[in-house]
Amino acid sequence: MPTLEVVSAVSRLTVFPLHGLQVAYTTQSSDRRGLGDVGIVAVLEPASASGEHLWRMAESMYSNPPTGQTAARWILTQCTRARMCRAPAHRDLPEAKWTAELDRTFHLDGLFANHDIIRTGRLVIE
């Protein structure tokens, strides 16, 4: 069973629909430089879904099982697409107060979309 880490913050959240899920994306920094190198991607709804659903969804987009690196890049691509394209169902919350239960931390083998790390789980907007 994965270890949950509870993280709370106030930051910019991008909320968007993704194949039946409501997903929230934000960034944090791994050090004081404030680079936003950690991407946090978490499911808001449905309540029965978890961060693992994001990984399974990413894997289902390929005819051959992708590597973890490829799946992580697919998830981050959806987040950056949502933030940049601003689809009608997209919400950008510049100062959202949130709490996440993060159950997976994945280290990318190189910088992708300005991220070295992706963390996934569930998130609640307060």
CSV table of N, CA and C in Angstrom, one decimal:
chain,number,residue,atom,x,y,z
A,1,MET,N,0.8,-1.2,0.0
A,1,MET,CA,0.0,0.0,0.0
A,1,MET,C,0.9,1.2,0.0
A,2,PRO,N,0.6,2.2,-0.9
A,2,PRO,CA,1.4,3.4,-1.0
A,2,PRO,C,1.3,4.2,0.3
A,3,THR,N,2.4,4.9,0.6
A,3,THR,CA,2.4,5.9,1.7
A,3,THR,C,1.8,7.2,1.3
A,4,LEU,N,0.8,7.7,2.1
A,4,LEU,CA,0.2,9.0,1.8
A,4,LEU,C,0.9,10.1,2.5
A,5,GLU,N,1.2,11.1,1.7
A,5,GLU,CA,1.7,12.4,2.3
A,5,GLU,C,0.7,13.4,2.2
A,6,VAL,N,0.3,14.1,3.2
A,6,VAL,CA,-0.7,15.2,3.2
A,6,VAL,C,0.0,16.5,3.0
A,7,VAL,N,-0.3,17.2,2.0
A,7,VAL,CA,0.3,18.5,1.7
A,7,VAL,C,-0.8,19.6,1.6
A,8,SER,N,-0.6,20.7,2.2
A,8,SER,CA,-1.6,21.8,2.1
A,8,SER,C,-0.8,23.1,1.7
A,9,ALA,N,-1.5,23.9,0.9
A,9,ALA,CA,-0.8,25.1,0.4
A,9,ALA,C,-1.8,26.0,-0.2
A,10,VAL,N,-1.4,27.2,-0.5
A,10,VAL,CA,-2.1,28.2,-1.3
A,10,VAL,C,-1.3,28.5,-2.5
A,11,SER,N,-1.9,28.2,-3.7
A,11,SER,CA,-1.2,28.4,-4.9
A,11,SER,C,-2.1,28.4,-6.1
A,12,ARG,N,-1.6,28.7,-7.3
A,12,ARG,CA,-2.4,28.7,-8.5
A,12,ARG,C,-2.8,27.2,-8.8
A,13,LEU,N,-4.1,27.0,-9.0
A,13,LEU,CA,-4.6,25.7,-9.4
A,13,LEU,C,-5.2,25.8,-10.8
A,14,THR,N,-4.9,24.9,-11.6
A,14,THR,CA,-5.6,24.7,-12.9
A,14,THR,C,-6.5,23.5,-12.7
A,15,VAL,N,-7.8,23.6,-12.9
A,15,VAL,CA,-8.8,22.5,-12.8
A,15,VAL,C,-9.3,22.3,-14.1
A,16,PHE,N,-9.4,21.0,-14.5
A,16,PHE,CA,-9.9,20.7,-15.9
A,16,PHE,C,-10.4,19.2,-15.9
A,17,PRO,N,-11.3,19.0,-16.9
A,17,PRO,CA,-11.8,17.6,-17.0
A,17,PRO,C,-10.9,16.8,-17.9
A,18,LEU,N,-10.8,15.5,-17.5
A,18,LEU,CA,-9.9,14.6,-18.3
A,18,LEU,C,-10.5,13.2,-18.3
A,19,HIS,N,-11.2,12.9,-19.3
A,19,HIS,CA,-11.7,11.6,-19.5
A,19,HIS,C,-12.5,11.1,-18.3
A,20,GLY,N,-13.5,11.9,-17.9
A,20,GLY,CA,-14.4,11.5,-16.8
A,20,GLY,C,-13.9,11.9,-15.4
A,21,LEU,N,-12.7,12.5,-15.3
A,21,LEU,CA,-12.2,12.9,-14.0
A,21,LEU,C,-12.1,14.5,-14.0
A,22,GLN,N,-12.2,15.0,-12.8
A,22,GLN,CA,-11.9,16.4,-12.6
A,22,GLN,C,-10.5,16.4,-12.0
A,23,VAL,N,-9.6,17.1,-12.6
A,23,VAL,CA,-8.2,17.0,-12.2
A,23,VAL,C,-7.7,18.4,-11.9
A,24,ALA,N,-6.8,18.5,-10.9
A,24,ALA,CA,-6.2,19.8,-10.5
A,24,ALA,C,-4.7,19.7,-10.7
A,25,TYR,N,-4.1,20.7,-11.2
A,25,TYR,CA,-2.7,20.8,-11.4
A,25,TYR,C,-2.1,22.0,-10.8
A,26,THR,N,-1.0,21.9,-10.1
A,26,THR,CA,-0.3,23.0,-9.5
A,26,THR,C,1.2,22.6,-9.5
A,27,THR,N,2.0,23.6,-9.1
A,27,THR,CA,3.5,23.3,-9.0
A,27,THR,C,4.0,23.7,-7.6
A,28,GLN,N,5.0,23.0,-7.2
A,28,GLN,CA,5.8,23.4,-6.0
A,28,GLN,C,7.3,23.4,-6.3
A,29,SER,N,8.0,23.8,-5.4
A,29,SER,CA,9.5,23.9,-5.6
A,29,SER,C,10.2,22.9,-4.7
A,30,SER,N,11.2,22.3,-5.2
A,30,SER,CA,12.0,21.3,-4.3
A,30,SER,C,13.0,22.0,-3.5
A,31,ASP,N,13.2,23.3,-3.7
A,31,ASP,CA,14.2,24.1,-2.9
A,31,ASP,C,13.8,25.6,-2.8
A,32,ARG,N,14.6,26.4,-2.2
A,32,ARG,CA,14.2,27.8,-2.0
A,32,ARG,C,14.2,28.6,-3.3
A,33,ARG,N,14.8,28.1,-4.4
A,33,ARG,CA,14.8,28.9,-5.6
A,33,ARG,C,13.5,29.2,-6.2
A,34,GLY,N,12.4,28.4,-5.9
A,34,GLY,CA,11.1,28.7,-6.4
A,34,GLY,C,10.9,28.4,-7.8
A,35,LEU,N,11.5,27.3,-8.3
A,35,LEU,CA,11.4,27.0,-9.8
A,35,LEU,C,10.2,26.3,-10.2
A,36,GLY,N,9.4,25.8,-9.3
A,36,GLY,CA,8.2,25.1,-9.6
A,36,GLY,C,8.5,23.8,-10.3
A,37,ASP,N,9.5,23.1,-9.9
A,37,ASP,CA,10.0,21.9,-10.6
A,37,ASP,C,9.3,20.6,-10.2
A,38,VAL,N,8.3,20.7,-9.3
A,38,VAL,CA,7.5,19.6,-8.8
A,38,VAL,C,6.1,19.8,-9.3
A,39,GLY,N,5.6,19.0,-10.2
A,39,GLY,CA,4.3,19.0,-10.7
A,39,GLY,C,3.4,18.2,-9.8
A,40,ILE,N,2.3,18.8,-9.3
A,40,ILE,CA,1.3,18.1,-8.5
A,40,ILE,C,0.1,18.0,-9.3
A,41,VAL,N,-0.3,16.7,-9.5
A,41,VAL,CA,-1.5,16.4,-10.4
A,41,VAL,C,-2.4,15.5,-9.5
A,42,ALA,N,-3.6,16.0,-9.2
A,42,ALA,CA,-4.5,15.2,-8.3
A,42,ALA,C,-5.9,15.3,-8.8
A,43,VAL,N,-6.6,14.2,-8.5
A,43,VAL,CA,-8.0,14.0,-8.8
A,43,VAL,C,-8.9,14.7,-7.8
A,44,LEU,N,-9.8,15.5,-8.3
A,44,LEU,CA,-10.8,16.2,-7.4
A,44,LEU,C,-12.1,15.3,-7.4
A,45,GLU,N,-12.6,14.9,-8.5
A,45,GLU,CA,-13.8,14.1,-8.6
A,45,GLU,C,-13.6,13.0,-9.7
A,46,PRO,N,-14.3,11.9,-9.7
A,46,PRO,CA,-15.2,11.5,-8.6
A,46,PRO,C,-14.4,11.1,-7.3
A,47,ALA,N,-15.2,11.1,-6.2
A,47,ALA,CA,-14.5,10.7,-4.9
A,47,ALA,C,-13.9,9.4,-4.9
A,48,SER,N,-14.4,8.5,-5.8
A,48,SER,CA,-13.9,7.1,-5.8
A,48,SER,C,-12.6,7.0,-6.6
A,49,ALA,N,-12.2,8.0,-7.3
A,49,ALA,CA,-11.0,8.0,-8.1
A,49,ALA,C,-9.7,8.4,-7.2
A,50,SER,N,-8.6,8.0,-7.7
A,50,SER,CA,-7.3,8.3,-7.0
A,50,SER,C,-6.3,8.7,-8.0
A,51,GLY,N,-5.1,9.1,-7.6
A,51,GLY,CA,-4.0,9.4,-8.5
A,51,GLY,C,-3.6,8.2,-9.3
A,52,GLU,N,-3.9,7.0,-8.9
A,52,GLU,CA,-3.5,5.9,-9.7
A,52,GLU,C,-4.4,5.8,-10.9
A,53,HIS,N,-5.6,6.4,-10.9
A,53,HIS,CA,-6.4,6.5,-12.1
A,53,HIS,C,-5.7,7.2,-13.2
A,54,LEU,N,-5.0,8.3,-12.8
A,54,LEU,CA,-4.2,9.1,-13.8
A,54,LEU,C,-3.2,8.2,-14.5
A,55,TRP,N,-2.5,7.4,-13.8
A,55,TRP,CA,-1.4,6.5,-14.3
A,55,TRP,C,-2.0,5.5,-15.2
A,56,ARG,N,-3.1,4.9,-14.8
A,56,ARG,CA,-3.8,3.9,-15.7
A,56,ARG,C,-4.3,4.5,-16.9
A,57,MET,N,-4.9,5.7,-16.8
A,57,MET,CA,-5.4,6.4,-18.0
A,57,MET,C,-4.2,6.6,-19.0
A,58,ALA,N,-3.1,7.1,-18.5
A,58,ALA,CA,-1.9,7.4,-19.3
A,58,ALA,C,-1.5,6.1,-20.0
A,59,GLU,N,-1.4,5.0,-19.3
A,59,GLU,CA,-1.0,3.7,-19.9
A,59,GLU,C,-2.0,3.3,-21.0
A,60,SER,N,-3.3,3.6,-20.8
A,60,SER,CA,-4.3,3.1,-21.8
A,60,SER,C,-4.2,3.9,-23.1
A,61,MET,N,-3.5,5.0,-23.1
A,61,MET,CA,-3.4,5.8,-24.4
A,61,MET,C,-2.4,5.2,-25.4
A,62,TYR,N,-1.7,4.2,-25.0
A,62,TYR,CA,-0.7,3.6,-25.9
A,62,TYR,C,-1.0,2.1,-26.2
A,63,SER,N,-0.7,1.7,-27.4
A,63,SER,CA,-1.0,0.3,-27.8
A,63,SER,C,-0.1,-0.7,-27.1
A,64,ASN,N,1.1,-0.3,-26.8
A,64,ASN,CA,2.1,-1.1,-26.0
A,64,ASN,C,2.2,-0.4,-24.7
A,65,PRO,N,2.4,-1.2,-23.6
A,65,PRO,CA,2.5,-0.6,-22.3
A,65,PRO,C,3.7,0.4,-22.3
A,66,PRO,N,3.4,1.7,-21.9
A,66,PRO,CA,4.5,2.6,-21.9
A,66,PRO,C,5.3,2.5,-20.6
A,67,THR,N,6.5,3.1,-20.7
A,67,THR,CA,7.4,3.1,-19.5
A,67,THR,C,6.7,4.1,-18.5
A,68,GLY,N,7.2,4.1,-17.3
A,68,GLY,CA,6.7,5.1,-16.3
A,68,GLY,C,7.1,6.5,-16.7
A,69,GLN,N,8.2,6.7,-17.4
A,69,GLN,CA,8.6,8.0,-17.9
A,69,GLN,C,7.6,8.5,-18.9
A,70,THR,N,7.2,7.7,-19.8
A,70,THR,CA,6.3,8.0,-20.9
A,70,THR,C,4.9,8.4,-20.3
A,71,ALA,N,4.5,7.6,-19.3
A,71,ALA,CA,3.2,7.9,-18.7
A,71,ALA,C,3.2,9.2,-17.9
A,72,ALA,N,4.3,9.4,-17.2
A,72,ALA,CA,4.5,10.7,-16.5
A,72,ALA,C,4.4,11.9,-17.4
A,73,ARG,N,5.1,11.8,-18.5
A,73,ARG,CA,5.1,12.8,-19.5
A,73,ARG,C,3.7,13.1,-20.1
A,74,TRP,N,3.0,12.0,-20.3
A,74,TRP,CA,1.6,12.1,-20.8
A,74,TRP,C,0.7,12.9,-19.8
A,75,ILE,N,0.8,12.6,-18.6
A,75,ILE,CA,0.1,13.3,-17.5
A,75,ILE,C,0.4,14.7,-17.5
A,76,LEU,N,1.7,15.0,-17.5
A,76,LEU,CA,2.2,16.4,-17.5
A,76,LEU,C,1.7,17.2,-18.7
A,77,THR,N,1.7,16.5,-19.9
A,77,THR,CA,1.3,17.2,-21.1
A,77,THR,C,-0.1,17.6,-21.0
A,78,GLN,N,-1.0,16.7,-20.4
A,78,GLN,CA,-2.4,17.1,-20.2
A,78,GLN,C,-2.5,18.3,-19.4
A,79,CYS,N,-1.7,18.4,-18.3
A,79,CYS,CA,-1.8,19.6,-17.4
A,79,CYS,C,-1.3,20.9,-18.1
A,80,THR,N,-0.2,20.8,-18.8
A,80,THR,CA,0.2,22.0,-19.5
A,80,THR,C,-0.7,22.4,-20.6
A,81,ARG,N,-1.3,21.5,-21.3
A,81,ARG,CA,-2.3,21.7,-22.3
A,81,ARG,C,-3.5,22.5,-21.7
A,82,ALA,N,-4.0,22.0,-20.6
A,82,ALA,CA,-5.1,22.6,-20.0
A,82,ALA,C,-4.8,24.0,-19.5
A,83,ARG,N,-3.6,24.2,-19.0
A,83,ARG,CA,-3.3,25.5,-18.5
A,83,ARG,C,-3.1,26.5,-19.6
A,84,MET,N,-2.5,26.1,-20.7
A,84,MET,CA,-2.3,27.0,-21.8
A,84,MET,C,-3.5,27.2,-22.7
A,85,CYS,N,-4.3,26.2,-23.0
A,85,CYS,CA,-5.4,26.3,-23.9
A,85,CYS,C,-6.7,26.9,-23.4
A,86,ARG,N,-6.9,26.8,-22.1
A,86,ARG,CA,-8.0,27.4,-21.4
A,86,ARG,C,-9.3,27.0,-22.1
A,87,ALA,N,-9.6,25.7,-22.1
A,87,ALA,CA,-10.9,25.2,-22.7
A,87,ALA,C,-12.0,25.7,-21.8
A,88,PRO,N,-13.3,25.7,-22.4
A,88,PRO,CA,-14.4,26.2,-21.6
A,88,PRO,C,-14.6,25.6,-20.2
A,89,ALA,N,-14.3,24.3,-20.1
A,89,ALA,CA,-14.5,23.7,-18.8
A,89,ALA,C,-13.4,23.9,-17.8
A,90,HIS,N,-12.3,24.6,-18.3
A,90,HIS,CA,-11.1,24.8,-17.5
A,90,HIS,C,-11.4,25.9,-16.5
A,91,ARG,N,-10.8,25.8,-15.3
A,91,ARG,CA,-10.9,26.9,-14.3
A,91,ARG,C,-9.4,27.2,-13.8
A,92,ASP,N,-9.1,28.4,-13.8
A,92,ASP,CA,-7.8,28.8,-13.3
A,92,ASP,C,-8.1,29.6,-12.0
A,93,LEU,N,-7.6,29.0,-10.9
A,93,LEU,CA,-7.8,29.6,-9.6
A,93,LEU,C,-6.4,30.1,-9.1
A,94,PRO,N,-6.2,31.4,-9.1
A,94,PRO,CA,-4.9,32.0,-8.9
A,94,PRO,C,-4.4,31.9,-7.4
A,95,GLU,N,-5.3,31.8,-6.4
A,95,GLU,CA,-4.9,31.8,-5.0
A,95,GLU,C,-5.8,30.8,-4.3
A,96,ALA,N,-5.8,29.5,-4.8
A,96,ALA,CA,-6.6,28.5,-4.2
A,96,ALA,C,-5.9,27.9,-2.9
A,97,LYS,N,-6.7,27.7,-1.9
A,97,LYS,CA,-6.2,27.0,-0.7
A,97,LYS,C,-6.7,25.5,-0.9
A,98,TRP,N,-5.7,24.6,-0.8
A,98,TRP,CA,-6.0,23.2,-1.1
A,98,TRP,C,-5.2,22.3,-0.1
A,99,THR,N,-5.7,21.1,-0.1
A,99,THR,CA,-5.0,20.0,0.7
A,99,THR,C,-5.0,18.8,-0.2
A,100,ALA,N,-3.9,18.1,-0.4
A,100,ALA,CA,-3.8,16.9,-1.2
A,100,ALA,C,-3.3,15.8,-0.4
A,101,GLU,N,-3.7,14.6,-0.7
A,101,GLU,CA,-3.2,13.3,-0.2
A,101,GLU,C,-2.4,12.7,-1.4
A,102,LEU,N,-1.1,12.8,-1.3
A,102,LEU,CA,-0.3,12.4,-2.4
A,102,LEU,C,0.2,11.0,-2.2
A,103,ASP,N,0.0,10.1,-3.1
A,103,ASP,CA,0.4,8.7,-2.9
A,103,ASP,C,1.5,8.2,-3.8
A,104,ARG,N,1.9,9.1,-4.8
A,104,ARG,CA,3.0,8.6,-5.7
A,104,ARG,C,3.9,9.8,-6.0
A,105,THR,N,5.1,9.6,-5.9
A,105,THR,CA,6.2,10.5,-6.3
A,105,THR,C,7.0,9.9,-7.4
A,106,PHE,N,7.1,10.5,-8.6
A,106,PHE,CA,7.9,9.9,-9.7
A,106,PHE,C,8.9,10.9,-10.1
A,107,HIS,N,10.2,10.4,-10.2
A,107,HIS,CA,11.3,11.3,-10.6
A,107,HIS,C,11.5,11.0,-12.1
A,108,LEU,N,11.4,12.1,-12.9
A,108,LEU,CA,11.6,12.0,-14.3
A,108,LEU,C,13.1,11.9,-14.6
A,109,ASP,N,13.5,11.3,-15.7
A,109,ASP,CA,14.9,11.1,-16.0
A,109,ASP,C,15.5,12.4,-16.6
A,110,GLY,N,14.7,13.4,-16.9
A,110,GLY,CA,15.2,14.7,-17.4
A,110,GLY,C,14.1,15.7,-17.2
A,111,LEU,N,14.4,16.9,-17.3
A,111,LEU,CA,13.5,18.0,-17.2
A,111,LEU,C,12.4,17.9,-18.3
A,112,PHE,N,11.1,17.9,-17.9
A,112,PHE,CA,10.0,17.9,-18.9
A,112,PHE,C,8.9,18.9,-18.4
A,113,ALA,N,8.6,19.8,-19.3
A,113,ALA,CA,7.6,20.8,-19.0
A,113,ALA,C,8.0,21.5,-17.7
A,114,ASN,N,9.3,21.8,-17.5
A,114,ASN,CA,9.9,22.4,-16.4
A,114,ASN,C,9.7,21.6,-15.1
A,115,HIS,N,9.5,20.3,-15.2
A,115,HIS,CA,9.4,19.5,-14.0
A,115,HIS,C,10.4,18.4,-14.0
A,116,ASP,N,11.0,18.1,-12.8
A,116,ASP,CA,11.8,17.0,-12.5
A,116,ASP,C,11.1,15.9,-11.9
A,117,ILE,N,10.0,16.3,-11.2
A,117,ILE,CA,9.2,15.3,-10.3
A,117,ILE,C,7.7,15.6,-10.6
A,118,ILE,N,7.0,14.5,-10.6
A,118,ILE,CA,5.5,14.5,-10.6
A,118,ILE,C,5.0,13.8,-9.4
A,119,ARG,N,4.0,14.4,-8.7
A,119,ARG,CA,3.4,13.8,-7.6
A,119,ARG,C,1.9,13.7,-7.8
A,120,THR,N,1.3,12.6,-7.6
A,120,THR,CA,-0.1,12.4,-7.9
A,120,THR,C,-0.9,11.9,-6.6
A,121,GLY,N,-2.2,12.1,-6.6
A,121,GLY,CA,-3.0,11.7,-5.5
A,121,GLY,C,-4.4,12.3,-5.7
A,122,ARG,N,-5.0,12.6,-4.5
A,122,ARG,CA,-6.3,13.3,-4.5
A,122,ARG,C,-6.2,14.7,-3.9
A,123,LEU,N,-7.1,15.6,-4.2
A,123,LEU,CA,-7.0,17.0,-3.8
A,123,LEU,C,-8.3,17.5,-3.5
A,124,VAL,N,-8.4,18.3,-2.4
A,124,VAL,CA,-9.6,19.0,-2.1
A,124,VAL,C,-9.3,20.5,-2.0
A,125,ILE,N,-10.2,21.3,-2.7
A,125,ILE,CA,-10.1,22.7,-2.6
A,125,ILE,C,-10.9,23.2,-1.4
A,126,GLU,N,-10.3,24.0,-0.5
A,126,GLU,CA,-11.0,24.4,0.7
A,126,GLU,C,-11.7,25.7,0.5
